[in-house]
Amino acid sequence: MSDGEVTKYPGGSAEVSWHGGLCIHISECGRAKGDLFVGGRKPWCQPDVASNDEVLDIVMRCPTGALSLKIADGSVPEKVSTENTVNVAYNGPLFVRGQLNIEGAPSNAPGLKFRAALCRCGQSKNKPFCDNSHDGTGFKDYGAVGETGKPCTEKGGPLTVRAAKDGPLLLNGNVTIVGGSGRNSWNGKQVALCRCGASENKPFCDGSHKKIGFTSDPEATGDDR
Ligand code: SF4
Ligand code: FES
C-alpha cells in the first residue's frame, strides 16, 4: 500500500496518530470508556482527557495498527508483546500481534510494528492489509484450525511477514495461531497462510491460489509459490 494519510492528535504530553488507510472501523477506540475518542466531536481524539498510560492502553486495543502513540519527548511507549499471535477472525481477517516486521509496510504507521489486520479473503484493495472487503463479498470461514504445528517452548522475538507475489503470507518467527473459537491451535516458527480466500485448509495455504489465478497487488514482494 502507499503511505496513506495520517491525522495527528497532539496533547500536552503525548500525541496520538491515526492512519486512515489502515482503520477498518472496529471501534475498539470509540467504545472504550471515557472521553479519549468521541465520535462527532472535534477533534475526535483528545489525549489530554486521560493519563498517558490510559491513552496507551486504548491505543494498544486497535487491532489494525492504525493508532499509535508518541510521548512529547519523541519516545514510543508501546512495548512489544512477549508472544507473537495470529487470531483467525470469524469470517474476517488475520489479526496479528507481536514484534512485527511486515515487509513493504507504510513507513508512517508505527503501530504496524505491533499490530496488524491482514486480508485473508483475497478481495482487499489494500493488500496485504484488510479493508473490510470480506463484509461485502460473502467470505465465509469461521476460523477452525485443523493442524497443530510443532510444540515450541520459545515465545516472542521478531516475526517477519512477507506477502508472496500472487501467493500466501509467509510468516517467519515464533508464532501461535489462535482459532476463531479462541483456542490456541498451532505453534511453530514458519508458516504460509492463505490470503486468496480459496484454501480448503484455512488458515493455511494449500496451493489453491494457483488454481484460482489469484493476483496480489503489484507491491507484494517475495517468491512465487
Ligand atoms: S480501534 Fe483502530 S481499527 Fe478500530 S476504529 Fe479505532 S482506529 Fe479504527
Ligand atoms: S494463498 Fe490461498 S491457497 Fe495459497
CSV table of C-alpha atoms and ligand atoms in Angstrom, one decimal:
chain,number,residue,atom,x,y,z
A,1,MET,CA,0.0,0.0,0.0
A,2,SER,CA,1.0,3.6,-0.4
A,3,ASP,CA,1.9,5.6,2.8
A,4,GLY,CA,-1.7,7.0,3.1
A,5,GLU,CA,-3.0,9.8,5.2
A,6,VAL,CA,-2.2,10.2,8.8
A,7,THR,CA,-4.1,12.5,11.2
A,8,LYS,CA,-2.3,13.7,14.3
A,9,TYR,CA,-4.0,14.5,17.6
A,10,PRO,CA,-1.5,16.4,19.8
A,11,GLY,CA,-1.9,16.8,23.5
A,12,GLY,CA,0.3,18.4,26.1
A,13,SER,CA,2.3,15.4,26.9
A,14,ALA,CA,1.5,12.9,24.1
A,15,GLU,CA,0.3,12.7,20.6
A,16,VAL,CA,-2.0,10.1,19.1
A,17,SER,CA,-1.7,9.3,15.3
A,18,TRP,CA,-4.4,7.7,13.2
A,19,HIS,CA,-3.7,6.1,9.9
A,20,GLY,CA,-6.9,6.3,7.9
A,21,GLY,CA,-5.8,3.7,5.3
A,22,LEU,CA,-5.5,1.0,7.9
A,23,CYS,CA,-8.6,1.7,10.0
A,24,ILE,CA,-11.4,-0.9,9.5
A,25,HIS,CA,-13.7,0.8,12.0
A,26,ILE,CA,-13.9,-1.9,14.6
A,27,SER,CA,-14.4,0.8,17.2
A,28,GLU,CA,-12.2,-0.6,20.0
A,29,CYS,CA,-11.2,3.1,20.4
A,30,GLY,CA,-14.7,4.6,20.3
A,31,ARG,CA,-16.2,2.0,22.6
A,32,ALA,CA,-13.5,2.5,25.3
A,33,LYS,CA,-14.8,4.0,28.5
A,34,GLY,CA,-14.0,7.7,28.9
A,35,ASP,CA,-13.7,10.6,26.5
A,36,LEU,CA,-10.5,9.9,24.7
A,37,PHE,CA,-12.3,9.2,21.4
A,38,VAL,CA,-15.7,10.7,21.0
A,39,GLY,CA,-17.5,10.3,17.6
A,40,GLY,CA,-18.7,13.6,16.1
A,41,ARG,CA,-16.5,15.7,18.5
A,42,LYS,CA,-13.8,17.9,17.0
A,43,PRO,CA,-11.1,16.8,17.5
A,44,TRP,CA,-12.3,13.2,17.7
A,45,CYS,CA,-9.3,12.3,19.9
A,46,GLN,CA,-8.2,14.4,22.8
A,47,PRO,CA,-5.2,12.9,24.6
A,48,ASP,CA,-5.3,15.4,27.4
A,49,VAL,CA,-8.5,14.0,28.9
A,50,ALA,CA,-6.6,10.9,30.0
A,51,SER,CA,-3.3,9.9,31.5
A,52,ASN,CA,-0.6,8.7,29.1
A,53,ASP,CA,-1.0,5.2,30.5
A,54,GLU,CA,-4.7,5.3,29.8
A,55,VAL,CA,-4.2,6.6,26.3
A,56,LEU,CA,-1.6,3.9,25.6
A,57,ASP,CA,-4.0,1.2,26.9
A,58,ILE,CA,-6.7,2.3,24.4
A,59,VAL,CA,-4.3,2.8,21.5
A,60,MET,CA,-3.0,-0.8,22.0
A,61,ARG,CA,-6.5,-2.1,21.6
A,62,CYS,CA,-6.5,-1.0,18.0
A,63,PRO,CA,-6.2,-4.3,16.1
A,64,THR,CA,-5.0,-2.9,12.8
A,65,GLY,CA,-2.1,-0.7,13.8
A,66,ALA,CA,-4.0,2.4,12.7
A,67,LEU,CA,-3.5,4.0,16.1
A,68,SER,CA,-0.1,4.8,17.6
A,69,LEU,CA,1.2,7.0,20.4
A,70,LYS,CA,4.2,9.1,20.8
A,71,ILE,CA,5.3,10.9,24.0
A,72,ALA,CA,6.3,14.6,23.9
A,73,ASP,CA,10.0,13.7,24.1
A,74,GLY,CA,9.6,11.6,20.9
A,75,SER,CA,9.6,8.2,22.6
A,76,VAL,CA,7.2,5.5,21.7
A,77,PRO,CA,5.8,3.9,24.9
A,78,GLU,CA,4.3,0.8,23.4
A,79,LYS,CA,6.4,-2.3,24.2
A,80,VAL,CA,6.5,-5.4,22.1
A,81,SER,CA,4.5,-8.3,23.5
A,82,THR,CA,6.3,-11.3,24.7
A,83,GLU,CA,4.4,-13.6,22.3
A,84,ASN,CA,3.5,-13.3,18.6
A,85,THR,CA,0.0,-14.3,17.8
A,86,VAL,CA,-2.3,-14.6,14.8
A,87,ASN,CA,-6.0,-14.6,15.6
A,88,VAL,CA,-8.1,-16.0,12.8
A,89,ALA,CA,-11.3,-13.9,12.8
A,90,TYR,CA,-14.7,-15.4,12.2
A,91,ASN,CA,-15.4,-14.5,8.6
A,92,GLY,CA,-12.7,-11.9,8.8
A,93,PRO,CA,-9.1,-11.1,8.6
A,94,LEU,CA,-6.0,-12.4,10.4
A,95,PHE,CA,-5.3,-10.2,13.4
A,96,VAL,CA,-1.6,-10.3,14.1
A,97,ARG,CA,0.2,-9.0,17.2
A,98,GLY,CA,3.8,-9.2,18.4
A,99,GLN,CA,7.2,-7.9,17.3
A,100,LEU,CA,6.2,-7.4,13.7
A,101,ASN,CA,8.3,-6.7,10.7
A,102,ILE,CA,5.8,-6.5,7.8
A,103,GLU,CA,7.8,-6.2,4.6
A,104,GLY,CA,6.6,-3.2,2.5
A,105,ALA,CA,4.5,-1.7,5.3
A,106,PRO,CA,4.0,2.1,5.1
A,107,SER,CA,6.7,4.0,6.9
A,108,ASN,CA,4.2,6.4,8.5
A,109,ALA,CA,2.3,3.7,10.5
A,110,PRO,CA,4.4,2.8,13.6
A,111,GLY,CA,1.5,0.9,15.0
A,112,LEU,CA,2.2,-1.8,12.4
A,113,LYS,CA,5.3,-2.8,14.4
A,114,PHE,CA,2.9,-4.2,17.0
A,115,ARG,CA,-0.5,-4.9,15.5
A,116,ALA,CA,-2.0,-5.6,12.0
A,117,ALA,CA,-5.1,-6.9,10.3
A,118,LEU,CA,-4.1,-8.9,7.2
A,119,CYS,CA,-6.5,-9.8,4.4
A,120,ARG,CA,-7.4,-13.5,4.0
A,121,CYS,CA,-10.4,-13.2,1.7
A,122,GLY,CA,-8.3,-12.1,-1.3
A,123,GLN,CA,-10.6,-9.1,-2.0
A,124,SER,CA,-8.9,-6.2,-0.2
A,125,LYS,CA,-7.9,-3.3,-2.3
A,126,ASN,CA,-5.3,-2.5,0.3
A,127,LYS,CA,-3.4,-5.8,0.4
A,128,PRO,CA,-1.8,-7.2,2.4
A,129,PHE,CA,-4.0,-5.3,4.9
A,130,CYS,CA,-7.7,-5.8,5.5
A,131,ASP,CA,-10.1,-3.1,4.2
A,132,ASN,CA,-13.3,-4.9,5.3
A,133,SER,CA,-13.9,-6.2,1.7
A,134,HIS,CA,-14.8,-9.6,3.3
A,135,ASP,CA,-18.0,-8.0,4.5
A,136,GLY,CA,-19.4,-7.3,1.1
A,137,THR,CA,-18.1,-10.4,-0.7
A,138,GLY,CA,-19.7,-13.2,1.4
A,139,PHE,CA,-16.4,-14.5,2.6
A,140,LYS,CA,-17.1,-17.3,5.0
A,141,ASP,CA,-14.7,-19.1,7.3
A,142,TYR,CA,-15.3,-19.5,11.0
A,143,GLY,CA,-11.6,-19.8,11.9
A,144,ALA,CA,-11.3,-23.5,12.8
A,145,VAL,CA,-7.7,-24.6,12.7
A,146,GLY,CA,-7.1,-28.3,11.9
A,147,GLU,CA,-3.3,-28.6,12.3
A,148,THR,CA,-1.3,-28.2,15.4
A,149,GLY,CA,2.2,-27.3,14.2
A,150,LYS,CA,5.1,-28.3,16.4
A,151,PRO,CA,5.2,-27.7,20.2
A,152,CYS,CA,7.7,-25.0,20.8
A,153,THR,CA,8.9,-23.6,24.1
A,154,GLU,CA,10.3,-20.4,22.7
A,155,LYS,CA,8.0,-17.4,22.5
A,156,GLY,CA,8.3,-14.0,21.1
A,157,GLY,CA,11.1,-12.4,19.2
A,158,PRO,CA,10.9,-10.9,15.7
A,159,LEU,CA,8.1,-12.1,13.4
A,160,THR,CA,8.6,-11.3,9.7
A,161,VAL,CA,5.6,-11.2,7.5
A,162,ARG,CA,6.1,-11.3,3.7
A,163,ALA,CA,3.3,-11.2,1.2
A,164,ALA,CA,4.4,-13.5,-1.6
A,165,LYS,CA,3.5,-12.3,-5.0
A,166,ASP,CA,0.2,-13.9,-6.1
A,167,GLY,CA,0.6,-16.3,-3.2
A,168,PRO,CA,0.3,-16.6,0.6
A,169,LEU,CA,1.5,-14.7,3.6
A,170,LEU,CA,4.9,-16.1,4.7
A,171,LEU,CA,5.5,-15.8,8.5
A,172,ASN,CA,8.9,-16.4,10.0
A,173,GLY,CA,9.4,-16.4,13.7
A,174,ASN,CA,7.9,-17.9,16.8
A,175,VAL,CA,4.2,-17.7,16.4
A,176,THR,CA,0.9,-19.0,17.9
A,177,ILE,CA,-2.2,-19.2,15.8
A,178,VAL,CA,-5.4,-18.7,17.7
A,179,GLY,CA,-8.5,-20.1,16.0
A,180,GLY,CA,-11.9,-18.4,15.7
A,181,SER,CA,-13.1,-20.1,18.8
A,182,GLY,CA,-10.3,-18.6,20.9
A,183,ARG,CA,-8.3,-21.9,21.1
A,184,ASN,CA,-4.5,-21.7,20.9
A,185,SER,CA,-4.4,-24.0,17.9
A,186,TRP,CA,-1.0,-24.0,16.3
A,187,ASN,CA,2.6,-23.2,17.3
A,188,GLY,CA,5.7,-23.0,15.1
A,189,LYS,CA,8.4,-20.9,13.5
A,190,GLN,CA,7.4,-20.8,9.9
A,191,VAL,CA,4.0,-20.9,8.2
A,192,ALA,CA,2.3,-20.0,4.9
A,193,LEU,CA,-1.1,-18.6,5.5
A,194,CYS,CA,-3.8,-18.3,2.8
A,195,ARG,CA,-4.6,-14.8,1.6
A,196,CYS,CA,-6.5,-15.7,-1.6
A,197,GLY,CA,-9.6,-17.0,0.2
A,198,ALA,CA,-9.7,-20.3,-1.6
A,199,SER,CA,-7.7,-22.7,0.5
A,200,GLU,CA,-9.5,-25.8,1.7
A,201,ASN,CA,-7.3,-26.0,4.7
A,202,LYS,CA,-7.6,-22.4,6.0
A,203,PRO,CA,-5.9,-20.6,7.6
A,204,PHE,CA,-3.1,-22.4,5.9
A,205,CYS,CA,-2.1,-22.1,2.2
A,206,ASP,CA,-2.8,-25.3,0.2
A,207,GLY,CA,-1.7,-24.1,-3.2
A,208,SER,CA,-5.3,-23.2,-4.3
A,209,HIS,CA,-4.1,-19.6,-5.2
A,210,LYS,CA,-2.6,-21.1,-8.3
A,211,LYS,CA,-5.8,-22.9,-9.3
A,212,ILE,CA,-7.9,-19.7,-9.0
A,213,GLY,CA,-5.3,-17.5,-10.6
A,214,PHE,CA,-5.0,-15.2,-7.5
A,215,THR,CA,-3.4,-11.9,-8.2
A,216,SER,CA,-2.0,-9.9,-5.4
A,217,ASP,CA,-1.3,-6.2,-5.6
A,218,PRO,CA,1.8,-5.0,-7.6
A,219,GLU,CA,3.6,-4.0,-4.3
A,220,ALA,CA,3.6,-7.6,-3.0
A,221,THR,CA,7.1,-8.9,-2.7
A,222,GLY,CA,8.8,-12.3,-2.3
A,223,ASP,CA,8.9,-15.5,-4.1
A,224,ASP,CA,6.2,-17.2,-6.1
A,225,ARG,CA,4.7,-20.3,-4.7
B,1,SF4,S1,-9.6,0.6,17.0
B,1,SF4,FE1,-8.3,1.1,15.3
B,1,SF4,S2,-9.2,0.0,13.5
B,1,SF4,FE2,-10.8,0.1,15.2
B,1,SF4,S3,-11.9,2.0,14.7
B,1,SF4,FE3,-10.3,2.6,16.2
B,1,SF4,S4,-8.6,3.3,14.8
B,1,SF4,FE4,-10.0,2.1,13.5
B,2,FES,S1,-2.8,-18.1,-0.8
B,2,FES,FE1,-4.8,-19.1,-0.6
B,2,FES,S2,-4.3,-21.2,-1.0
B,2,FES,FE2,-2.3,-20.2,-1.1
